[in-house]
Every structure is written in structure tokens, then in C-alpha cells.
Coordinates of C-alpha atoms in Angstrom, one line a residue:
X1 CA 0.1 -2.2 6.9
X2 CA 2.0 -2.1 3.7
X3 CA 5.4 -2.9 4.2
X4 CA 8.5 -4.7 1.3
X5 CA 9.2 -2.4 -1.7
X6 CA 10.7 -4.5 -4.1
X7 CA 12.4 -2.3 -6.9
X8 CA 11.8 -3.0 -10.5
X9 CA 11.9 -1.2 -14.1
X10 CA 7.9 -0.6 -14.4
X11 CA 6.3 2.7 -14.8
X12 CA 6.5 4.5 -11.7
X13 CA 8.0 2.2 -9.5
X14 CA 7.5 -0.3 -7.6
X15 CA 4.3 -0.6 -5.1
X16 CA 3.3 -3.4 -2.5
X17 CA 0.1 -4.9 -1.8
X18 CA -1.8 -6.1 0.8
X19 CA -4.1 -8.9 0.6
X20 CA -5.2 -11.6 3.7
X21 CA -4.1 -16.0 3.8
X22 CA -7.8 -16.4 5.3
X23 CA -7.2 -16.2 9.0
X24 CA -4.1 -14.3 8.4
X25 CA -2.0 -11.5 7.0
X26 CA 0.3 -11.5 4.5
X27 CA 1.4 -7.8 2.9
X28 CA 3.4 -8.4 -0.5
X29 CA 4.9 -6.1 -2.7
X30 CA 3.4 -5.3 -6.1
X31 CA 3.0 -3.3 -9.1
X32 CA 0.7 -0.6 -10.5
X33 CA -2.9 -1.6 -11.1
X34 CA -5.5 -4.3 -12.2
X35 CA -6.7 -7.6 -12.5
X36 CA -5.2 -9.6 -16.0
X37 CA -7.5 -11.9 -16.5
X38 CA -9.0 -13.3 -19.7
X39 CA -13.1 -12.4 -19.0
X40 CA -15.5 -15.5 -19.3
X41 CA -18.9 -15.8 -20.5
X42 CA -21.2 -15.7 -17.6
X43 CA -24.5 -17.3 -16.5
X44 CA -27.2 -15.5 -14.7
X45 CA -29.9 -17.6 -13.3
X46 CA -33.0 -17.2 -11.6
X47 CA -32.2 -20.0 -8.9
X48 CA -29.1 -18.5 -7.9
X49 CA -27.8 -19.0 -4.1
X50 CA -27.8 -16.5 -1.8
X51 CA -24.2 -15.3 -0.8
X52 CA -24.5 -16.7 2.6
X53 CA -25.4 -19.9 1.4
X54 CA -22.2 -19.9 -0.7
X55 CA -20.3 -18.6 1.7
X56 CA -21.8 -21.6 4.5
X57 CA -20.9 -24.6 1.8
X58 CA -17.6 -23.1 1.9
X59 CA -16.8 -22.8 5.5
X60 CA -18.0 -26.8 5.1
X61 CA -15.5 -27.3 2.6
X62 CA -12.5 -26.5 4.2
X63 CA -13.3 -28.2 7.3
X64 CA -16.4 -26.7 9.4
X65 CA -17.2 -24.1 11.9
X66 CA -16.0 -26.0 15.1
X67 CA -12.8 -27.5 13.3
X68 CA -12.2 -23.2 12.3
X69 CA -13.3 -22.6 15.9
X70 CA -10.6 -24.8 17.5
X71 CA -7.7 -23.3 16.8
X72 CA -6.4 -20.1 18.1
X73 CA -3.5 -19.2 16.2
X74 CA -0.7 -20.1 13.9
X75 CA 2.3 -19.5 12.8
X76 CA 3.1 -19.9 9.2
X77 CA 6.8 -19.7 7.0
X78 CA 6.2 -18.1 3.7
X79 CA 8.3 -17.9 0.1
X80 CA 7.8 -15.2 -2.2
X81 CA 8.6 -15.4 -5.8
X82 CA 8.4 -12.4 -8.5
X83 CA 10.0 -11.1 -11.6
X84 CA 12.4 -8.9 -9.8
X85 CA 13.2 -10.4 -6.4
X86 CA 12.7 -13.1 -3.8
X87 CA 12.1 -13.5 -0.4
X88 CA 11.2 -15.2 3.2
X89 CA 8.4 -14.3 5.0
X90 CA 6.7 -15.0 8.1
X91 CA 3.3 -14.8 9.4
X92 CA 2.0 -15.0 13.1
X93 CA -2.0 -14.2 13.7
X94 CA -4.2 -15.1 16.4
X95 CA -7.6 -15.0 18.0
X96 CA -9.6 -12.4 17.7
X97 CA -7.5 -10.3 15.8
X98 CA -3.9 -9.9 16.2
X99 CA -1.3 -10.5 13.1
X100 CA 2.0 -9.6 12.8
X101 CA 4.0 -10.7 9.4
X102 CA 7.5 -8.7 8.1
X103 CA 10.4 -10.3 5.4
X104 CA 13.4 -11.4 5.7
X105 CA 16.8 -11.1 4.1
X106 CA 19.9 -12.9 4.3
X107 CA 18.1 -13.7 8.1
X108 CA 17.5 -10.2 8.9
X109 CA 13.9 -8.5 9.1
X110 CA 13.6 -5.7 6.6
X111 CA 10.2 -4.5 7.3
X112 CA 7.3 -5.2 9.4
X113 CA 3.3 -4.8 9.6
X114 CA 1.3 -5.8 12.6
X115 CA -1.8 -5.1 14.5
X116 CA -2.2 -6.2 18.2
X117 CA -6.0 -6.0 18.9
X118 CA -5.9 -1.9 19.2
X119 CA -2.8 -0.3 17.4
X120 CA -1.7 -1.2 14.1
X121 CA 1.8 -0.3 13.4
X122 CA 4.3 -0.6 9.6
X123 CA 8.1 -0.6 9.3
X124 CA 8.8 0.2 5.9
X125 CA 11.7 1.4 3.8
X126 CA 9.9 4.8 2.0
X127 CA 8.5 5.6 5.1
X128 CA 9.8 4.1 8.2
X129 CA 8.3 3.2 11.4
X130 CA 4.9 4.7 11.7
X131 CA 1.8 3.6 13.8
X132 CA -1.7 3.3 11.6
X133 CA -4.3 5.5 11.7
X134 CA -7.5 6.1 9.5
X135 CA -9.0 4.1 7.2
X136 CA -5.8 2.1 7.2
X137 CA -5.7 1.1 10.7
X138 CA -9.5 0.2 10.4
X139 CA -7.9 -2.0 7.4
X140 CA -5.5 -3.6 9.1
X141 CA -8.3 -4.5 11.6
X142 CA -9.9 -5.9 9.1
X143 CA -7.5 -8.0 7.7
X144 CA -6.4 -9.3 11.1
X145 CA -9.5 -11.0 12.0
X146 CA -8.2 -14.5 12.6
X147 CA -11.5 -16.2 11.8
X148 CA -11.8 -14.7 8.8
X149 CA -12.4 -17.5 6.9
X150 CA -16.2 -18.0 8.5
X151 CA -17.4 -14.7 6.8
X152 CA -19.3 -13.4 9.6
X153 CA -21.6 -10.9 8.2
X154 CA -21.2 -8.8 10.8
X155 CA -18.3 -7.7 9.0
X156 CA -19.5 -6.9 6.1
X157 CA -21.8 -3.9 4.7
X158 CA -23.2 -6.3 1.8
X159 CA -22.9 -9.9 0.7
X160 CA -24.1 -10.8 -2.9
X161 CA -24.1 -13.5 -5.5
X162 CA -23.5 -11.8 -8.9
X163 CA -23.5 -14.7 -11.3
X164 CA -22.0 -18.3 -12.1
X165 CA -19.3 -17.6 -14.3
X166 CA -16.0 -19.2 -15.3
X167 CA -12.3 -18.8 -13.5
X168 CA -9.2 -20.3 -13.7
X169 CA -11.1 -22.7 -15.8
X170 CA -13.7 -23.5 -13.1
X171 CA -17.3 -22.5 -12.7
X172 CA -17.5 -20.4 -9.8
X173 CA -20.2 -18.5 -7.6
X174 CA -19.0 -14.8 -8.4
X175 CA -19.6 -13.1 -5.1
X176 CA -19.6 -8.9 -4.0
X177 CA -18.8 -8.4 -0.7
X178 CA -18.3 -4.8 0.8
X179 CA -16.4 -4.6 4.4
X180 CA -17.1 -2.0 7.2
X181 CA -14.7 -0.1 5.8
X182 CA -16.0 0.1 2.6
X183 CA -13.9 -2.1 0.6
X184 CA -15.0 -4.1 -2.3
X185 CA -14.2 -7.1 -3.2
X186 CA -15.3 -10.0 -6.1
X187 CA -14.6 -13.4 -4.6
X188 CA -14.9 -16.8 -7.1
X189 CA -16.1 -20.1 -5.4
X190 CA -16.0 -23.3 -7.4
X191 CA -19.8 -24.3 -8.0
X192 CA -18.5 -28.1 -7.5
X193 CA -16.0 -28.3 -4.6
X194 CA -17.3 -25.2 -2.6
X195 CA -13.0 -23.8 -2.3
X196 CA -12.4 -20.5 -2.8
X197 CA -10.7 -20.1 -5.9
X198 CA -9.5 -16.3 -6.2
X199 CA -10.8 -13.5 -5.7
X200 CA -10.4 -9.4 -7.1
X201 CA -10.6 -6.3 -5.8
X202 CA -9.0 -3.0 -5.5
X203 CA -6.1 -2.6 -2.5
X204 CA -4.2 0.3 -1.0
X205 CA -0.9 -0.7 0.4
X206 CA 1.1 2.7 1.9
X207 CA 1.4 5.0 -0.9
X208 CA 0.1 3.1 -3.4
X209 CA -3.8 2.0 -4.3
X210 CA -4.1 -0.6 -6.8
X211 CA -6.3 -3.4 -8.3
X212 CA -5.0 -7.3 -8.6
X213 CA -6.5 -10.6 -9.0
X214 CA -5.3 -13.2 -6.4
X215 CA -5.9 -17.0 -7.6
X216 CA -5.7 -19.9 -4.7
X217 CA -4.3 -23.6 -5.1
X218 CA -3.1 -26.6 -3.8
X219 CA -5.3 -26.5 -0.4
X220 CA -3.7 -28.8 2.1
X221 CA -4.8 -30.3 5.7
X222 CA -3.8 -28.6 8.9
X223 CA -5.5 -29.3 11.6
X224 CA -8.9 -30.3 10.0
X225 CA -8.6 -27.2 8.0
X226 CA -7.7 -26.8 3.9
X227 CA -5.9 -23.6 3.4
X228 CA -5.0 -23.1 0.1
X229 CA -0.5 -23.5 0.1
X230 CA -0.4 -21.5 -3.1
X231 CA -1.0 -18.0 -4.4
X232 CA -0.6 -16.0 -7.2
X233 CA -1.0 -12.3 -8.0
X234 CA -1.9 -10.3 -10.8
X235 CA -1.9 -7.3 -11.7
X236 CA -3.2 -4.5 -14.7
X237 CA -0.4 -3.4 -17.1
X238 CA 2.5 -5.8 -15.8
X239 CA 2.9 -9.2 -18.0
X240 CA 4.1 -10.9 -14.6
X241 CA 3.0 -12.8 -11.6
X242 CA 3.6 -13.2 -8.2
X243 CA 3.7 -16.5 -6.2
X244 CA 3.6 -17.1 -2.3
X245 CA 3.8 -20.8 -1.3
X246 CA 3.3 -22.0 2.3
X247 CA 6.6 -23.5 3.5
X248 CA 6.1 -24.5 7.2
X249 CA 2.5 -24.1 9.4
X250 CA 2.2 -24.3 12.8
X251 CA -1.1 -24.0 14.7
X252 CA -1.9 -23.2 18.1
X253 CA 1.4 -22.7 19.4
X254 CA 2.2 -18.4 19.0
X255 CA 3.6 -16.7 22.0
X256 CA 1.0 -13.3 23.1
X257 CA 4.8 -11.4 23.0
X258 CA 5.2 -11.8 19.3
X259 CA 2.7 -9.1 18.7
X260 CA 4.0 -6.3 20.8
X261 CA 4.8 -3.1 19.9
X262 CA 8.1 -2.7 18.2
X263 CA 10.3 -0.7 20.4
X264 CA 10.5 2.8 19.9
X265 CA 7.6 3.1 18.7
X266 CA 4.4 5.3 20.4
X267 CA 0.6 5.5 19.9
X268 CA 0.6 8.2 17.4
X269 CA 3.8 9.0 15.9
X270 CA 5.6 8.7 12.9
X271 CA 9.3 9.8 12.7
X272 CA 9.5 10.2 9.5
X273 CA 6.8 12.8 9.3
X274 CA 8.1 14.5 12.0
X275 CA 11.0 15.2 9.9
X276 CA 9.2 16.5 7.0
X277 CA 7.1 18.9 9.1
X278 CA 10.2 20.1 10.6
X279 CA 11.7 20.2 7.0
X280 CA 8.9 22.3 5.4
X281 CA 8.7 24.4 8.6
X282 CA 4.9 23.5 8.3
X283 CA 3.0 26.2 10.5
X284 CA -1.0 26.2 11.2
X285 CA -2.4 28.1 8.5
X286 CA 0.2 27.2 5.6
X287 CA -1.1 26.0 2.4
X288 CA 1.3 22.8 1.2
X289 CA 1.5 20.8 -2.0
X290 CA 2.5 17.5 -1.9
X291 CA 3.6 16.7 -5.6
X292 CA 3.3 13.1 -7.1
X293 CA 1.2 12.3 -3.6
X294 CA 0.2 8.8 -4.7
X295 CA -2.6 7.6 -2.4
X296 CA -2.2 10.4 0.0
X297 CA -0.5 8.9 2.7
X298 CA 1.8 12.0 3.5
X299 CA -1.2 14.2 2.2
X300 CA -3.5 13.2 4.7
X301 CA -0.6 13.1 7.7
X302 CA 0.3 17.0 7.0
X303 CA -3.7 17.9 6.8
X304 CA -3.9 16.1 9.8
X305 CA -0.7 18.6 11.5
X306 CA -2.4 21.6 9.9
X307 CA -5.4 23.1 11.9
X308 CA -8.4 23.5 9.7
X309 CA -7.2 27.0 8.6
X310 CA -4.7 25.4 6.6
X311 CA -4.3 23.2 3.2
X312 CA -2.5 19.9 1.6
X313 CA -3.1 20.1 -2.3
X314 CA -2.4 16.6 -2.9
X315 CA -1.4 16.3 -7.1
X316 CA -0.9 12.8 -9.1
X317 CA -1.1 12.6 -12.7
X318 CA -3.2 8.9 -12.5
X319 CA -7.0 9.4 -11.9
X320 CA -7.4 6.5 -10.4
X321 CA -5.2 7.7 -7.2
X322 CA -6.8 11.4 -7.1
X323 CA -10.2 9.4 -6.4
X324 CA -8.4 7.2 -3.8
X325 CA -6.9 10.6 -1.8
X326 CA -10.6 12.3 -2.3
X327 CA -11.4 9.2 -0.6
X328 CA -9.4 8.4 2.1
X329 CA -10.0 12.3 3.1
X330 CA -13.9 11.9 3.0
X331 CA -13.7 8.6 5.5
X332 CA -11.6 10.6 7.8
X333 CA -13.7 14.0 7.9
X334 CA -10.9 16.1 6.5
X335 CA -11.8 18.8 5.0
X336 CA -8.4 20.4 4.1
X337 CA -7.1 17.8 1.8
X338 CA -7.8 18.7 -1.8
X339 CA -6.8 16.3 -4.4
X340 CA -5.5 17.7 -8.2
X341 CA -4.9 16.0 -11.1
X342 CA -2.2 16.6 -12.9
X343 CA 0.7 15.7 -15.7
X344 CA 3.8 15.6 -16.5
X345 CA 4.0 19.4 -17.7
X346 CA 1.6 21.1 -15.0
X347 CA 1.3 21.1 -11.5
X348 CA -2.7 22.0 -11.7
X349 CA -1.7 24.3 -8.8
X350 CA -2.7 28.2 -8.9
X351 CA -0.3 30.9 -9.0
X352 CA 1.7 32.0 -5.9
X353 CA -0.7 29.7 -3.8
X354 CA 2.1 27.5 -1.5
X355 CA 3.9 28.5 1.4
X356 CA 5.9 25.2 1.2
X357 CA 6.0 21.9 -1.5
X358 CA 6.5 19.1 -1.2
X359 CA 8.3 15.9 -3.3
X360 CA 9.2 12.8 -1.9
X361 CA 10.9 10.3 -4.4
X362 CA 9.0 12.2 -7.5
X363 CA 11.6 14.6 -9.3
X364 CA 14.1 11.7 -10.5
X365 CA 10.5 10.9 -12.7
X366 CA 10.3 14.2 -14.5
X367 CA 10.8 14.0 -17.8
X368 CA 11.0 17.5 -18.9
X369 CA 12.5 18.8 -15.2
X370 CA 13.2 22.8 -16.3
X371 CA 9.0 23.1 -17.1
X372 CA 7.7 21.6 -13.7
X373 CA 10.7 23.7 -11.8
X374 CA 9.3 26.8 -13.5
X375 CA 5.4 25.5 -12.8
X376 CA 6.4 24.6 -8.7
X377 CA 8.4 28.7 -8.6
X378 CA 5.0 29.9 -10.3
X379 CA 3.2 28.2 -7.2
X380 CA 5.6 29.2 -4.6
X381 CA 4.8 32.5 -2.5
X382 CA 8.1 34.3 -2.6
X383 CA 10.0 33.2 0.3
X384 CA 8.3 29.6 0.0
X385 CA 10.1 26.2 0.2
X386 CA 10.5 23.2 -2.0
X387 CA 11.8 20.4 -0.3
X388 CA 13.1 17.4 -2.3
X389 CA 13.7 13.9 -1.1
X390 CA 15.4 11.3 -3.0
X391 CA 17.3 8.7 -3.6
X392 CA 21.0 9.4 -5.0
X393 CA 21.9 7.5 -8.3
X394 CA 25.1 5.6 -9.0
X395 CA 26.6 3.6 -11.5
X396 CA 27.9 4.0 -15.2
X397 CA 24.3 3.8 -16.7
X398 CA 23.2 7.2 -15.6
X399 CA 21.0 9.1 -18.3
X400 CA 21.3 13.0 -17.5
X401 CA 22.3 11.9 -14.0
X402 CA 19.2 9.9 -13.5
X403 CA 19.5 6.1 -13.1
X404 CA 16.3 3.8 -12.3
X405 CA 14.1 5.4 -9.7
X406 CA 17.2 7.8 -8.8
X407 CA 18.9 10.7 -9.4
X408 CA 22.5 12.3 -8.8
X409 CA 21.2 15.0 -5.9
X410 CA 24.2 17.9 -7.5
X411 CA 22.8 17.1 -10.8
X412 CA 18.9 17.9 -9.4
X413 CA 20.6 20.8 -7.5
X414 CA 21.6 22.3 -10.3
X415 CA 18.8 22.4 -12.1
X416 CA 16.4 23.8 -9.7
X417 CA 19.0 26.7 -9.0
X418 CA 19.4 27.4 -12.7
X419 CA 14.8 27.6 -12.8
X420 CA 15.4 29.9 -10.2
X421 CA 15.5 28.7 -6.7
X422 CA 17.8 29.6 -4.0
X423 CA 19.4 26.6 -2.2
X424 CA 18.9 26.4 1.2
X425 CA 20.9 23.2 2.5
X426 CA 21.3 19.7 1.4
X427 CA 20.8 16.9 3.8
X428 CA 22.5 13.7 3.0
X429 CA 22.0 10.3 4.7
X430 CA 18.3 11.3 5.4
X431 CA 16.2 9.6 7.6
X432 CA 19.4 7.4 8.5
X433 CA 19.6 5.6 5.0
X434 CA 23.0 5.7 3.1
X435 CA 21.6 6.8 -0.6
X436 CA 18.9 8.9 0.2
X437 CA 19.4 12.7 0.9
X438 CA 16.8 15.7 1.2
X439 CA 17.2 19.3 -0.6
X440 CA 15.8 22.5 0.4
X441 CA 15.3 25.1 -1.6
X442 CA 13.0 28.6 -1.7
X443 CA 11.5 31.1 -4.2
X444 CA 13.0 34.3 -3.7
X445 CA 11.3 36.8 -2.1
X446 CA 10.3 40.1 -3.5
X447 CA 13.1 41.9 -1.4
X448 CA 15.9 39.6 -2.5

């Protein structure tokens, strides 16, 4: 249920993360990997509490069972602050499980997550309107459950205390707990008050999987419940944070019509994906690489087009998100998504293996372009097709025709022509967006 991208001048781009206001949703935007925090000395003792008991002296803390158990939704105005950008946001959830949150600009919604009981849906810019499936929509279940804040353990595969240790400055119960789904989290409760203080974990948000740390403050009264009004992200690698404050809650007042499904959108599809497949001209059978795949999102959705007879090769260059594809494919049963690592020089692809490949927003990264054009022809079948999709650059700042996360699509042209491609046709405007445009190019065939 990923859903703002919020561009900024770090590594690979930008990524977004999802992470829960107990009770409710709230997807943010976010950078590459990890929790920054300064490790404390911890204290293992032989009279520690069991997780549940931790996890009952904080239901008491905020408010109790029944005072949880009496309301039955809410409705909750948010503002996001980062390095790069800012922005409104708005959160509705209620009972069991149904959520819908999305941002705003200059009072227009520019993406949206949401899950209505059964079908969890994202509108997003990198990937437009698409309805959840897999381990993402049992995610966005997840994540939806309004009552989340009584830790039923139902819901969770296993509950443990690990140790009393120190963060943020507070002792704190250090708690494991592994969802359904298979998610693992480390959640900090202060040993004094019983409030949850922060928590870590690993997240996947669209494309992107990544670890944070998420610290909780100034918990305020609504409706007999403390819910913390502050949060701040994160992450591995990036020397900034990110802070959501709680602008306006209401409770109990949330229309059933808010968490509809957006128009145009069906059980099941994905427009965007449709476009691709018709792109690529995927056929049962083929063999595909997606290039640069990050955590398999498109990988997994052309496995899932492809009968078992065909292939997704699914390449990234960071470890971390080959695991996550390997994954995602082994909690979905598919058996024709195979992950490969790779850099910034080599595909890790076999010769003449591809009938089609794919990259989507990866060649403006290339660093030395002319070696992974000759690496992607190497893979191609003759006759197979490379389609590009990216976003054009602009500006006076342009480096070799490549601006930040961009590139000039006659300058990319012209490079994959002079590795040895043919050009097939260049689409600009794609998928309806002014800057972006799609290229389609193939490796000649023996006969040409």
C-alpha cells in the first residue's frame, strides 16, 4: 500500500515506507535502508516479563481494553516533514479493518492506499492505480486492523521479550514480534510508563524494501485513549529524519463510503502492467529480465502473466533486495521468478537467454551505459526487445544528458543504437504523465 514518492539526491532514489499510527495507517515516503540508532548496553534478566504481560500493561497505559473497544473509527489530519519535501495527509480507518489514507498537494490528492475489508488497492506515481495482491495485500490487511493497538495474538506467529535495554534515553522492554505474514518487528516499551516508545523493523513499500526505526512522542487524550501525536523516522545511510505530527483527530464519526473502491479500478488489474506486457509483447513461454527490479514488484506481476513454462530473471545490484524478491516469490508459490545479483558492469544474466528486458526508471543510473548496453545485446535472443522507461531530463544542469533521477530520452536513444540496437518506436507521454516516455528497441536478428 505504498503510495508518495518524494524525490531527493540519495543513492538510488527516493523510496516510501509503510509503517501503522496504532489503529491506523499511515504510508510515508522514505529512503534506502536501516535503523540509525546509537546501540545501548542491554540487561538480560532472569525475571523478565513475558511479552504478553508487556504488551497487557500497555494496552492499560493508553487507556484499557473497553476504552480501545469503544470506538469504531477515526478520522485523523496529518503533516509530514522531511529533508526534501512537505506535505498533508489524511487518514480514515475503522472497525475491523478498513483504512484508507493518500496526500495532498496544493488541496489535490496525489496518491492513495486503502484496504476495504477484502481488496486492498494503491495509486501511486511509479506505478499507477493497481489493486494488491500477495504478500502485500495480506500486508495491507495487516496494517489495517483498527484495533491494533490491543495486540491480539492471534495475529501474530511469535511474541517475545528479548531484553531491558535503553532507547531514546528510556529503559524499555525490547520486544520480537512476528505477524502472520511473516514480518518481524523489535518494539521498545518504557519499563516505567508502559507507552510504546519506538519500535524497528524491516518494511517493503512498492518497489522498495527497507529497514527504519520509528520513535513515538507526545501521546495525547482522545477519547480515553493516548495515541502518541508525534513520529519520527529513521533510516540506514541517510543523516536525516522524518516527522509526522497529528494535526486534527476525530473519532467515531467516518462515513462506510470513504473506503470504496476508487473508480476505475477492478479486482485484479493494474493498468500500468497491462501496458508493459503489451510493450514487451510478453507471450507464455518467454523468458524476461527485469533489470534494476528492486523488491520485485513488476518481477512477480509478469511471473504471474507468464504460465509456468516461462521466466522473470529479476536482477539488483543490493543483496538485501535479491533476498526480499527470493522472498516475496517463495510466499506466493512462484516458481518462475529467479532473483540475480548483480552490479553496475554485469547483468549476471547468460548469454542469448531473453526474449524481451526490461527497465523501468534504471538506465538514467548507469554509470558506464555503453558496457551494460553491450551486457543486455549479449543476453538478448536476436530479434529480442529491450524496452526502456523513463523519465525525460530538463534543465541547464544536465551531465551527459542525465539530470537527477532523469535522462534526455534522444540522448539514451542514441546510445543504445550506437551498442547495437535497432530502434523500434519511442513513446512519449507514457502512461499519461507529461516527462516520462518509453523506448523500444531489439537485437537484430541473425537475418538482418
Amino acid at each position: 500500500m505504498g503510495i508518495a514518492t518524494i524525490r531527493g539526491n540519495v543513492a538510488k532514489g527516493v523510496v516510501m515506507k509503510r509503517t501503522m499510527f496504532r489503529g491506523f495507517l499511515v504510508t510515508l515516503a522514505a529512503l534506502t535502508l536501516a535503523a540509525n540508532r546509537t546501540p545501548a548496553a542491554a540487561q538480560a534478566t532472569a525475571d523478565m516479563p513475558e511479552a504478553t504481560e508487556v504488551l497487557a500493561r500497555y494496552v492499560e497505559a493508553i487507556g484499557g481494553r473497553d476504552a480501545i473497544l469503544s470506538h469504531d473509527s477515526r478520522h485523523a489530519r496529518l503533516f509530514f516533514k522531511g529533508p526534501f519535501a512537505e506535505a498533508e495527509l489524511f487518514v480514515y480507518a475503522a472497525k475491523p479493518n478498513k483504512t484508507v489514507m493518500g496526500w495532498e498537494s496544493e488541496g489535490e490528492v496525489t496518491s492513495q492506499s486503502g484496504f476495504n475489508g477484502e481488496v486492498g488497492w494503491s495509486i501511486e506515481r511509479d506505478f499507477g492505480a493497481r489493486i494488491l495482491v500477495g504478500r502485500e495485500l495480506v500486508r495491507a490487511r495487516e496494517a489495517a486492523d483498527f484495533y491494533a493497538d490491543l495486540y491480539d495474538p492471534e495475529g501474530f506467529s511469535s511474541m517475545e521479550t528479548i531484553e531491558l535495554t535503553e532507547f531514546e534515553g528510556k529503559d524499555c522492554y525490547k520486544l520480537k514480534l512476528v505477524s502472520k505474514s511473516g514480518r518481524e518487528t523489535f518494539e521498545y516499551f518504557d519499563a516505567e510508563s508502559g507507552l510504546k516508545i519506538g519500535s524497528e523493523g524491516r518494511n517493503q513499500s512498492g518497489n522498495y524494501a527497507f529497514e527504519s526505526s520509528e520513535i513515538l512522542a507526545d501521546y495525547e487524550d482522545f477519547g480515553g485513549v493516548l495515541i502518541p501525536t508525534k513520529r519520527i523516522w529513521r533510516y540506514k545511510g541517510w543523516p536525516y529524519e522524518q516527522v509526522v505530527t497529528v494535526t486534527s483527530l476525530e473519532l467515531d464519526n467516518v462515513s462506510d463510503t470513504v473506503f470504496a473502491l476508487p473508480a476505475g479500478l477492478e479486482k485484479g488489474s493494474w493498468p500500468v502492467a497491462d501496458a508493459i506486457a503489451e510493450l514487451i509483447e510478453l507471450k507464455p513461454g518467454q523468458t524476461v529480465a527485469d533489470i534494476g527490479a528492486g523488491a520485485g514488484l513488476m518481477s512477480l506481476e509478469l511471473a504471474r502473466r507468464l504460465d509456468p513454462t516461462g521466466q522473470v530473471l529479476a536482477t539488483e545490484i543490493d543483496p538485501d533486495l535479491v533476498g526480499e524478491i527470493r522472498a516475496q516469490a517463495a510466499f506466493e508459490g512462484l516458481k518462475n521468478v529467479s532473483p540475480v545479483l548483480s552490479d553496475q558492469s554485469f547483468t549476471g544474466l547468460p548469454a542469448v537467454c531473453c526474449d524481451a528486458i526490461l527497465l523501468r526508471f534504471v538506465y538514467h543510473e548507469f554509470t558506464e551505459p555503453e558496457i551494460m548496453n553491450a551486457e543486455m545485446l549479449r543476453a538478448l535472443r536476436p530479434g529480442g526487445l529491450v524496452a526502456v522507461i523513463d523519465d525525460a531530463a530538463e534543465g541547464d544542469s544536465l551531465v551527459n544528458g542525465r539530470g537527477n533521477h532523469n535522462i534526455l530520452p534522444e540522448v539514451l536513444i542514441d546510445e543504445m543504437v550506437a551498442s547495437g540496437f535497432e530502434l523500434v518506436r519511442r513513446e512519449d507521454k507514457w502512461d499519461g504523465r507529461e516527462s516520462r516516455f518509453a523506448v523500444l528497441l531489439r537485437r537484430p536478428s541473425d537475418n538482418d
